[in-house]
Amino acid sequence: MAATPFGAAGGAARKRAARRVLPGFNLTLGFTLLYLSLIVLIPLSALVLKTFTLTWAQFWAAVASPRVVAAYQLTFGASLIAALVNVVAGLLVAWVLVRYSFPGKKIIDALVDLPFALPTAVAGIALTALLADNGWVGQLLAPHGIQLAFNRNGVVIALIFIGLPFVVRTVQPVLEDTEKELEEAATCLGASRWQTFRFVIFPSIAPALLTGFAMAFARAIGEYGSVIFIAGNMPMVSEITPLIIIGKLEQYDYAGATAVAVVMLGFSFVLLLVINALQVLQRRRSGGAT
Amino acid sequence: MSATRAARQAKAGTTEPAWVKWTLISLALGFIFLFLLLPLAAVFTEALRKGVGAYLEALTEPDAWTAIRLTLITAAIAVPLNLVFGVAAAWAIAKYEFRGKAFLTTLVDLPFSVSPVVAGLVYVLLFGAHGWMGPWLQAHDIKIIFAVPGIVLATIFVTFPFIARELIPLMQAQGTEEEQAAMVLGASGWQTFWHVTLPNIKWGLVYGVILCNARAMGEFGAVSVVSGHIRGQTNTMPLHVEILYNEYQSVAAFAVASLLALLAVATLLIKSVVEWQFEREMHAAAALPPERPTAPVVA
């Protein structure tokens, strides 16, 4: 414990020395701030400023009309369900990839990132082709009265596709780092395999699981491309929030589109802060364990 | 005897029974087959539904060509710009201590959590006909929205953090010792960067660039807002897929989509090769003999 403040002071001194020795601080930081402002910060503040041209009543009418509220409910509900499915499926896939060996494992591992690499529009039409009544999967389900495309089910399925890699890729490295010795100790103390998983392994991967959940959820909230093909886009039923913005833009209702966008932006900002806090927590946890 | 039994017991405690193991593997593979492999296969089957002739015809159509060209141009502008930004941001954030660093890192990640549709909208509000700069741009006859510059800007926005986010943790882990040594030995700043830093981060850089490129070529939501969907002019490949699909030209839509799917497969392939390469270098570095010969331990 006594070594920590000493080490920190030494580190700070070394960093200060580095600042003297390594050139380019002003150049790189200056360029970073300039580019960040031009591409991200100024455009986003234009969005917020635009809402100030609305009166409070106009703003409220735009963001709380029944059709928009229905869209929020669908977006949040479907994103929540999809992210929860991804937590279970993502943990399963990560577990299988880390703990077991089987033929084709490397290909499966590479394939997990497909939703990152495949353009969302392509994912959207591919899933629709599969799940429509004449698709490979759809024609098996249609006789049983199950319809997965052109309704809310389709929205959830597209969002599951989009979010899967977030959970797998946050849990996988943590699972790789868990110490086998702890599991052996648990077994020696008489724990069953399930108890070992529940009380030893699960607590160490829980923060990563939560981070993955939040990332998949955040991505699902904003997702547009993959959803619109499969959703059917019926107002009040299967119309997602980003589509509301597009719809308002097409009617030249810039103020209304902006108001809904600001609500979404505020929400993504909160989620971003939550994810950051979770990652700090996770780092502190793993730092404390060693 | 007792030792082997203890060993067997310990093994039983750290692995699952075979039936659990194979059930879990089948469940995971089943999920991946249904959600990842089947959609990918569907793209190619739908594209080739009416034979190779119809497939090639859809790809050689002039509108498809302009879409492909516009997609390549957009990526060719957006990726290098974000590459320069990524390296600069990673250098500033990883090599120095300054106030507000954590906040800056969060801001760099911000575009990831903004909906692509909102990303497109902000540029419409800035540069569109009714936007802040709209009247001025119209007076000077500059078109940004519903034209190529808007598409490029929206693409830069959504792919903004990709390279920086790969490089920042990598450069932070490597510290500054090697650069300091180079400076002490008389290298200039640029020499240090080219000969010391760049070789150290090259795999992270390639990794970031291919992911950035995949997203730049495939972006749909943000580009859809700013493009105006003018056929043969402001259509990128994903937008062209949408138009064809909505016109019930299924084969043509999936033909263009298959090119994007091939891009995705190539991206995954390069990404895996980079990861294996990186791992091998790490192993090789770990296997190097220690710098000072250690004295043999006398029993």
XYZ file of C-alpha atoms in Angstrom:
589
model
C 0.000 0.000 0.000
C 2.790 2.393 0.934
C 4.356 1.817 -2.472
C 1.356 3.224 -4.366
C 1.735 6.964 -3.773
C 5.471 6.673 -4.311
C 4.962 4.825 -7.571
C 2.359 7.328 -8.721
C 4.656 10.250 -7.979
C 7.475 8.540 -9.888
C 5.145 7.932 -12.810
C 4.014 11.552 -12.881
C 7.607 12.751 -12.842
C 8.467 10.425 -15.678
C 5.437 11.592 -17.672
C 6.446 15.196 -17.131
C 9.918 14.335 -18.412
C 8.351 12.655 -21.420
C 6.490 15.835 -22.174
C 9.763 17.677 -22.354
C 11.483 15.045 -24.479
C 8.795 13.943 -26.956
C 7.825 16.610 -29.469
C 4.464 17.094 -31.107
C 2.178 17.690 -28.135
C 0.846 21.026 -29.353
C 0.617 19.862 -32.951
C -1.254 16.617 -32.295
C -3.538 17.937 -29.569
C -4.282 21.069 -31.595
C -5.144 19.049 -34.692
C -7.249 16.619 -32.639
C -9.287 19.421 -31.087
C -9.707 21.229 -34.429
C -10.866 18.117 -36.302
C -13.113 17.031 -33.432
C -14.741 20.468 -33.323
C -15.269 20.718 -37.080
C -16.652 17.229 -37.641
C -18.445 16.459 -34.385
C -18.834 19.250 -31.849
C -19.937 22.197 -34.020
C -22.457 20.133 -36.037
C -23.894 18.624 -32.866
C -24.206 22.017 -31.208
C -25.994 23.265 -34.336
C -28.544 20.552 -33.618
C -29.036 21.690 -30.028
C -29.148 25.372 -31.022
C -31.818 24.636 -33.610
C -34.159 23.351 -30.892
C -33.940 26.751 -29.160
C -35.814 28.254 -32.122
C -38.818 26.225 -30.964
C -41.120 27.307 -28.163
C -41.542 24.827 -25.337
C -45.065 23.979 -26.524
C -43.833 23.282 -30.072
C -40.975 21.171 -28.771
C -43.312 19.153 -26.571
C -45.813 18.684 -29.398
C -43.024 17.312 -31.583
C -41.444 14.926 -29.090
C -44.560 13.715 -27.260
C -47.162 13.154 -29.964
C -48.729 9.671 -29.713
C -47.028 8.421 -32.864
C -43.589 9.489 -31.599
C -44.211 8.033 -28.143
C -45.195 4.730 -29.760
C -41.908 4.849 -31.675
C -39.898 5.443 -28.461
C -41.659 2.509 -26.823
C -40.882 0.229 -29.743
C -37.259 1.399 -30.013
C -36.538 1.037 -26.303
C -38.540 -2.157 -25.834
C -37.098 -3.946 -28.855
C -33.559 -2.756 -28.028
C -33.932 -3.993 -24.459
C -35.174 -7.435 -25.514
C -32.486 -7.719 -28.198
C -29.720 -6.690 -25.779
C -30.939 -9.217 -23.180
C -30.975 -11.993 -25.797
C -27.485 -10.888 -26.783
C -26.257 -11.150 -23.190
C -27.315 -14.814 -23.033
C -26.252 -15.727 -26.565
C -23.067 -13.638 -26.361
C -21.993 -15.257 -23.091
C -22.687 -18.684 -24.575
C -20.656 -17.971 -27.727
C -17.797 -16.371 -25.768
C -17.722 -19.299 -23.328
C -17.641 -21.888 -26.111
C -14.916 -19.990 -27.977
C -12.699 -19.568 -24.906
C -13.181 -22.844 -23.045
C -13.651 -25.516 -25.685
C -11.871 -26.564 -28.832
C -13.773 -27.917 -31.803
C -13.235 -28.047 -35.568
C -13.783 -24.733 -37.347
C -13.355 -22.662 -34.179
C -11.163 -20.025 -35.836
C -13.728 -19.483 -38.597
C -16.538 -19.128 -36.068
C -14.429 -16.690 -34.067
C -13.864 -14.553 -37.179
C -17.533 -14.813 -38.181
C -18.713 -13.260 -34.900
C -17.630 -9.852 -36.225
C -19.804 -10.165 -39.343
C -22.411 -7.670 -38.041
C -19.605 -5.076 -37.680
C -18.388 -5.657 -41.227
C -21.622 -6.281 -43.131
C -23.359 -3.056 -44.244
C -26.613 -2.678 -42.327
C -28.729 -2.374 -45.477
C -27.390 -5.720 -46.689
C -28.139 -7.307 -43.320
C -31.635 -5.853 -43.484
C -32.576 -7.246 -46.894
C -30.881 -10.587 -46.153
C -32.825 -11.094 -42.912
C -36.029 -10.030 -44.649
C -35.435 -12.525 -47.472
C -34.917 -15.278 -44.889
C -37.932 -14.492 -42.721
C -40.516 -13.460 -45.322
C -43.252 -16.038 -45.932
C -41.415 -17.497 -48.924
C -37.940 -17.355 -47.320
C -35.907 -20.324 -46.050
C -36.926 -19.792 -42.440
C -40.229 -18.034 -43.033
C -41.787 -20.878 -45.015
C -41.079 -23.274 -42.160
C -42.771 -21.005 -39.641
C -45.665 -19.636 -41.708
C -47.784 -22.852 -41.498
C -47.596 -22.550 -37.697
C -48.861 -18.994 -37.815
C -45.541 -17.528 -36.729
C -44.569 -14.395 -38.614
C -41.163 -12.900 -37.949
C -40.903 -10.312 -40.742
C -42.821 -7.053 -41.262
C -43.789 -6.680 -37.606
C -42.189 -6.048 -34.207
C -40.546 -9.497 -34.174
C -38.538 -8.437 -37.205
C -37.270 -5.340 -35.381
C -36.031 -7.466 -32.468
C -34.340 -9.994 -34.771
C -32.494 -7.285 -36.725
C -31.325 -5.723 -33.454
C -30.112 -9.095 -32.137
C -28.031 -9.470 -35.298
C -26.539 -5.975 -34.906
C -25.688 -6.291 -31.204
C -24.215 -9.783 -30.926
C -20.508 -8.954 -31.380
C -20.590 -6.258 -28.674
C -21.288 -8.790 -25.912
C -19.002 -11.514 -27.276
C -16.066 -9.145 -27.761
C -16.308 -7.569 -24.301
C -16.761 -10.870 -22.422
C -14.254 -12.963 -24.386
C -11.005 -11.298 -23.195
C -12.196 -11.232 -19.564
C -13.095 -14.914 -19.720
C -9.640 -15.644 -21.152
C -8.027 -13.890 -18.188
C -9.985 -15.620 -15.403
C -7.694 -17.673 -13.199
C -8.072 -21.419 -13.349
C -6.561 -21.628 -9.838
C -9.640 -20.001 -8.321
C -11.873 -22.602 -9.942
C -9.597 -25.394 -8.708
C -9.719 -23.938 -5.211
C -13.516 -23.779 -5.361
C -13.658 -27.434 -6.420
C -11.266 -28.475 -3.647
C -13.541 -26.687 -1.177
C -16.400 -28.853 -2.401
C -18.226 -26.591 -4.858
C -20.117 -28.188 -7.702
C -19.305 -27.039 -11.223
C -22.484 -24.961 -11.302
C -21.652 -23.352 -7.935
C -18.144 -22.576 -9.218
C -19.635 -20.880 -12.262
C -22.283 -19.041 -10.267
C -20.060 -17.792 -7.413
C -16.530 -17.694 -8.855
C -16.597 -17.207 -12.616
C -19.801 -15.195 -13.041
C -18.903 -12.356 -10.604
C -15.613 -11.799 -12.440
C -17.283 -11.499 -15.861
C -20.427 -9.668 -14.710
C -19.027 -6.135 -15.284
C -17.944 -7.085 -18.815
C -21.359 -8.597 -19.452
C -23.012 -5.398 -18.277
C -20.729 -3.276 -20.487
C -21.532 -5.482 -23.472
C -25.230 -5.187 -22.698
C -25.038 -1.381 -22.543
C -23.079 -1.195 -25.806
C -25.499 -3.496 -27.644
C -28.427 -1.528 -26.226
C -26.934 1.837 -27.252
C -26.235 0.595 -30.765
C -29.740 -0.865 -31.076
C -31.406 2.417 -30.069
C -29.826 4.280 -32.978
C -29.942 1.479 -35.552
C -31.695 2.302 -38.799
C -30.450 0.436 -41.883
C -31.060 -3.151 -40.887
C -34.416 -2.480 -39.220
C -36.368 -0.538 -41.832
C -36.427 -3.365 -44.380
C -37.753 -5.958 -41.982
C -39.994 -3.843 -39.748
C -42.866 -3.148 -42.141
C -42.792 0.413 -40.729
C -46.446 0.721 -39.743
C -47.087 3.932 -37.775
C -47.922 3.265 -34.114
C -46.964 -0.399 -34.503
C -43.555 -1.040 -36.033
C -42.091 2.393 -36.736
C -38.740 3.040 -35.002
C -37.617 6.466 -33.729
C -34.897 7.094 -36.368
C -37.554 6.523 -39.023
C -39.720 9.213 -37.380
C -36.842 11.655 -37.918
C -36.539 10.632 -41.578
C -40.304 10.964 -42.015
C -40.339 14.485 -40.549
C -37.391 15.466 -42.771
C -39.209 14.240 -45.864
C -42.114 16.533 -44.934
C -39.633 19.428 -44.495
C -40.490 19.538 -40.771
C -36.885 20.338 -39.803
C -37.799 21.645 -36.366
C -39.782 18.524 -35.494
C -37.023 16.230 -36.755
C -34.488 18.184 -34.704
C -36.562 17.960 -31.537
C -36.826 14.163 -31.760
C -33.121 13.965 -32.664
C -32.193 15.971 -29.560
C -34.131 13.537 -27.387
C -32.239 10.640 -28.977
C -28.931 12.487 -28.695
C -29.497 13.155 -25.009
C -30.222 9.526 -24.442
C -27.134 8.327 -26.320
C -25.000 10.766 -24.351
C -26.293 9.360 -21.055
C -25.636 5.812 -22.289
C -22.128 6.788 -23.360
C -21.384 8.100 -19.849
C -22.831 4.919 -18.307
C -20.657 2.746 -20.551
C -17.575 4.791 -19.659
C -18.322 4.480 -15.936
C -18.838 0.719 -16.354
C -15.486 0.378 -18.104
C -13.714 2.312 -15.351
C -15.397 0.050 -12.786
C -14.340 -3.023 -14.717
C -10.733 -1.865 -14.954
C -10.670 -1.080 -11.237
C -12.123 -4.513 -10.442
C -9.589 -6.371 -12.515
C -6.829 -4.138 -11.151
C -7.901 -4.935 -7.609
C -7.966 -8.672 -8.250
C -4.302 -8.983 -9.204
C -3.461 -43.568 -6.851
C -4.760 -40.825 -4.620
C -2.775 -38.273 -6.604
C -4.426 -39.281 -9.886
C -7.825 -39.270 -8.261
C -7.204 -35.778 -6.914
C -6.082 -34.692 -10.366
C -9.179 -36.198 -11.929
C -11.338 -34.473 -9.359
C -9.655 -31.109 -10.003
C -10.178 -31.573 -13.722
C -13.810 -32.436 -13.130
C -14.110 -29.198 -11.209
C -12.680 -26.974 -13.938
C -14.416 -28.485 -16.942
C -17.964 -29.543 -17.590
C -19.193 -33.074 -18.289
C -18.913 -33.975 -21.979
C -22.673 -33.811 -22.572
C -22.843 -30.250 -21.167
C -19.878 -29.224 -23.260
C -21.327 -30.571 -26.511
C -24.775 -29.155 -25.765
C -23.280 -25.700 -25.237
C -21.191 -25.988 -28.412
C -24.224 -27.070 -30.467
C -26.354 -24.259 -29.057
C -23.677 -21.651 -29.835
C -23.071 -23.023 -33.317
C -26.806 -23.222 -33.960
C -27.233 -19.590 -32.981
C -24.336 -18.501 -35.181
C -25.642 -20.572 -38.076
C -29.126 -19.049 -37.831
C -28.158 -15.450 -37.172
C -24.885 -15.011 -39.065
C -24.253 -17.736 -41.623
C -27.773 -18.049 -43.021
C -28.209 -14.304 -43.810
C -24.788 -14.274 -45.492
C -25.719 -17.317 -47.595
C -29.097 -15.762 -48.434
C -27.406 -12.727 -50.026
C -25.532 -14.861 -52.546
C -28.397 -17.264 -53.306
C -30.830 -14.416 -53.882
C -28.272 -12.669 -56.107
C -27.788 -15.774 -58.249
C -31.464 -16.783 -58.263
C -31.830 -16.025 -61.987
C -28.404 -17.243 -63.006
C -24.977 -15.726 -63.553
C -26.128 -13.766 -66.610
C -28.720 -11.733 -64.704
C -26.230 -11.261 -61.872
C -23.560 -9.803 -64.129
C -26.118 -7.701 -65.977
C -27.194 -6.099 -62.698
C -23.606 -5.275 -61.840
C -22.668 -3.797 -65.211
C -25.642 -1.453 -65.331
C -24.470 2.212 -65.471
C -26.281 3.279 -62.275
C -24.642 0.434 -60.398
C -21.269 1.585 -61.705
C -21.751 5.184 -60.560
C -22.815 3.869 -57.153
C -19.684 1.719 -56.899
C -17.509 4.640 -57.985
C -19.084 7.037 -55.490
C -18.650 4.508 -52.674
C -14.958 4.082 -53.529
C -14.401 7.858 -53.745
C -16.129 8.421 -50.399
C -14.045 5.786 -48.644
C -10.884 7.091 -50.336
C -11.465 10.525 -48.778
C -12.950 9.566 -45.411
C -10.523 6.813 -44.407
C -7.229 8.731 -44.896
C -8.629 11.785 -43.065
C -9.703 9.667 -40.119
C -6.362 7.883 -40.260
C -4.445 11.135 -39.816
C -6.827 12.163 -37.046
C -6.563 8.748 -35.365
C -2.773 8.841 -35.253
C -2.697 12.459 -34.009
C -5.333 11.853 -31.335
C -3.671 8.645 -30.152
C -0.280 10.380 -29.959
C -1.686 13.269 -27.912
C -3.767 11.079 -25.610
C -1.367 8.170 -25.123
C 1.989 9.941 -24.874
C 1.175 12.910 -22.631
C -0.654 13.751 -19.428
C -2.987 16.728 -19.502
C -6.142 17.961 -17.871
C -9.408 16.785 -19.414
C -7.837 13.766 -21.109
C -10.587 11.364 -20.010
C -13.230 13.790 -21.265
C -11.457 14.142 -24.615
C -11.353 10.348 -24.971
C -15.094 10.210 -24.324
C -15.727 12.895 -26.950
C -13.705 10.927 -29.514
C -16.046 7.972 -28.908
C -19.161 10.132 -29.166
C -19.975 9.465 -32.857
C -20.282 5.748 -32.055
C -23.253 6.342 -29.821
C -25.017 8.886 -32.024
C -27.666 7.369 -34.283
C -26.524 7.499 -37.927
C -29.776 9.263 -38.806
C -28.994 12.027 -36.289
C -25.470 12.238 -37.737
C -26.926 12.899 -41.163
C -29.435 15.378 -39.796
C -26.811 17.628 -38.171
C -25.201 18.272 -41.562
C -28.585 19.001 -43.122
C -29.169 21.594 -40.395
C -25.760 23.151 -41.036
C -25.520 23.072 -44.814
C -29.029 22.342 -46.107
C -31.163 24.889 -47.979
C -32.892 25.863 -44.703
C -29.746 25.382 -42.604
C -27.454 27.873 -40.867
C -25.105 28.202 -43.802
C -27.665 27.375 -46.497
C -28.270 30.897 -47.865
C -24.542 31.676 -48.009
C -23.778 28.390 -49.781
C -26.584 28.997 -52.271
C -25.319 32.493 -53.002
C -21.887 31.057 -53.782
C -23.360 28.112 -55.693
C -21.803 25.479 -53.440
C -23.755 22.270 -52.993
C -23.035 20.125 -49.947
C -26.328 18.502 -49.047
C -27.805 16.229 -51.729
C -24.319 16.175 -53.230
C -21.036 14.335 -52.807
C -19.470 16.594 -50.105
C -22.384 15.894 -47.749
C -22.029 12.157 -48.273
C -18.317 12.375 -47.521
C -18.914 14.490 -44.380
C -21.574 12.143 -43.017
C -19.286 9.180 -43.675
C -16.391 10.885 -41.880
C -18.667 11.485 -38.894
C -19.820 7.886 -38.479
C -16.345 6.399 -39.016
C -14.649 9.090 -36.923
C -13.512 7.037 -33.868
C -12.538 3.730 -35.550
C -8.786 4.240 -35.945
C -8.245 6.421 -32.859
C -10.010 3.859 -30.700
C -7.706 1.032 -31.894
C -4.549 3.076 -31.455
C -5.130 4.785 -28.092
C -5.023 1.655 -25.863
C -2.206 0.157 -27.945
C 0.008 3.247 -27.658
C -0.855 3.645 -23.981
C 0.282 0.075 -23.300
C 3.576 0.684 -25.106
C 4.482 3.767 -23.072
C 7.076 6.294 -24.115
C 10.403 4.616 -23.240
C 11.302 3.590 -26.785
C 10.540 7.038 -28.210
C 12.563 8.692 -25.457
C 15.513 6.423 -26.194
C 15.326 7.362 -29.875
C 15.210 11.084 -29.016
C 18.164 10.757 -26.660
C 20.113 9.021 -29.435
C 19.526 12.084 -31.612
C 16.534 11.159 -33.780
C 14.197 13.946 -34.842
C 10.505 13.832 -33.973
C 9.537 12.550 -37.433
C 12.313 9.961 -37.445
C 11.171 8.719 -34.064
C 7.622 8.431 -35.312
C 8.492 6.665 -38.583
C 11.134 4.277 -37.265
C 10.044 3.622 -33.670
C 6.343 4.324 -33.137
C 4.960 3.282 -36.515
C 6.480 -0.239 -36.564
C 5.089 -0.767 -33.058
C 1.536 0.206 -33.952
C 1.377 -1.082 -37.530
C -1.010 -3.993 -36.834
C -3.362 -1.831 -34.802
C -3.276 0.680 -37.625
C -4.154 -1.899 -40.303
C -6.899 -3.261 -38.067
C -8.430 0.183 -37.544
C -8.166 1.089 -41.227
C -9.965 -2.019 -42.514
C -12.801 -1.661 -39.988
C -13.076 2.048 -40.790
C -13.127 1.243 -44.499
C -15.835 -1.423 -44.114
C -18.075 1.010 -42.267
C -17.295 3.866 -44.683
C -18.294 1.787 -47.697
C -21.326 0.301 -45.991
C -22.819 3.276 -44.150
C -26.511 3.632 -44.856
C -28.476 5.721 -42.342
C -26.334 8.864 -42.226
C -25.668 8.875 -45.959
C -29.334 8.263 -46.717
C -30.298 11.512 -44.954
C -27.818 13.738 -46.803
C -27.784 12.080 -50.210
C -31.181 12.932 -51.686
C -31.106 9.586 -53.539
C -30.432 11.073 -56.955
C -29.980 8.032 -59.147
C -26.672 7.900 -60.973
C -25.398 10.936 -59.052
C -25.593 10.729 -55.276
C -26.249 7.030 -54.800
C -23.708 4.994 -52.893
C -23.835 1.198 -53.075
C -25.981 0.680 -49.951
C -28.445 3.350 -51.158
C -28.544 1.749 -54.588
C -29.393 -1.568 -52.901
C -32.294 0.126 -51.134
C -33.663 1.727 -54.299
C -33.484 -1.516 -56.303
C -35.064 -3.440 -53.438
C -37.946 -0.997 -53.105
C -38.521 -1.239 -56.865
C -38.874 -5.024 -56.432
C -35.728 -5.645 -58.496
C -34.688 -8.277 -56.008
C -31.943 -9.940 -58.060
C -30.287 -6.632 -58.905
C -30.519 -5.457 -55.279
C -28.920 -8.641 -53.973
C -26.290 -8.550 -56.731
C -25.042 -5.155 -55.547
C -25.478 -6.333 -51.942
C -23.322 -9.371 -52.704
C -20.409 -7.073 -53.544
C -20.803 -5.445 -50.131
C -21.048 -8.881 -48.524
C -17.804 -9.869 -50.270
C -16.242 -6.714 -48.872
C -17.396 -7.792 -45.401
C -15.956 -11.289 -45.827
C -12.649 -9.825 -47.067
C -12.630 -7.470 -44.071
C -13.110 -10.374 -41.644
C -10.373 -12.337 -43.410
C -7.811 -9.518 -43.277
C -8.791 -8.816 -39.684
C -8.164 -12.432 -38.664
C -4.822 -12.519 -40.476
C -3.786 -9.301 -38.697
C -4.783 -10.774 -35.338
C -2.827 -13.979 -35.937
C 0.171 -11.983 -37.152
C 0.038 -9.786 -34.069
C -0.210 -12.818 -31.766
C 2.721 -14.493 -33.479
C 4.888 -11.391 -33.044
C 3.916 -11.226 -29.382
C 4.907 -14.887 -28.942
C 8.177 -14.340 -30.815
C 8.974 -11.366 -28.579
C 8.194 -13.420 -25.482
C 10.394 -16.276 -26.725
C 13.444 -14.029 -27.276
C 16.369 -14.820 -24.965
C 16.613 -12.417 -22.022
C 18.995 -9.534 -22.557
C 21.315 -10.611 -19.775
C 22.229 -14.301 -19.531
C 20.897 -15.617 -16.260
C 23.264 -17.588 -14.088
C 22.532 -21.295 -14.066
C 20.745 -22.344 -10.923
C 22.861 -24.689 -8.869
C 20.778 -27.290 -7.177
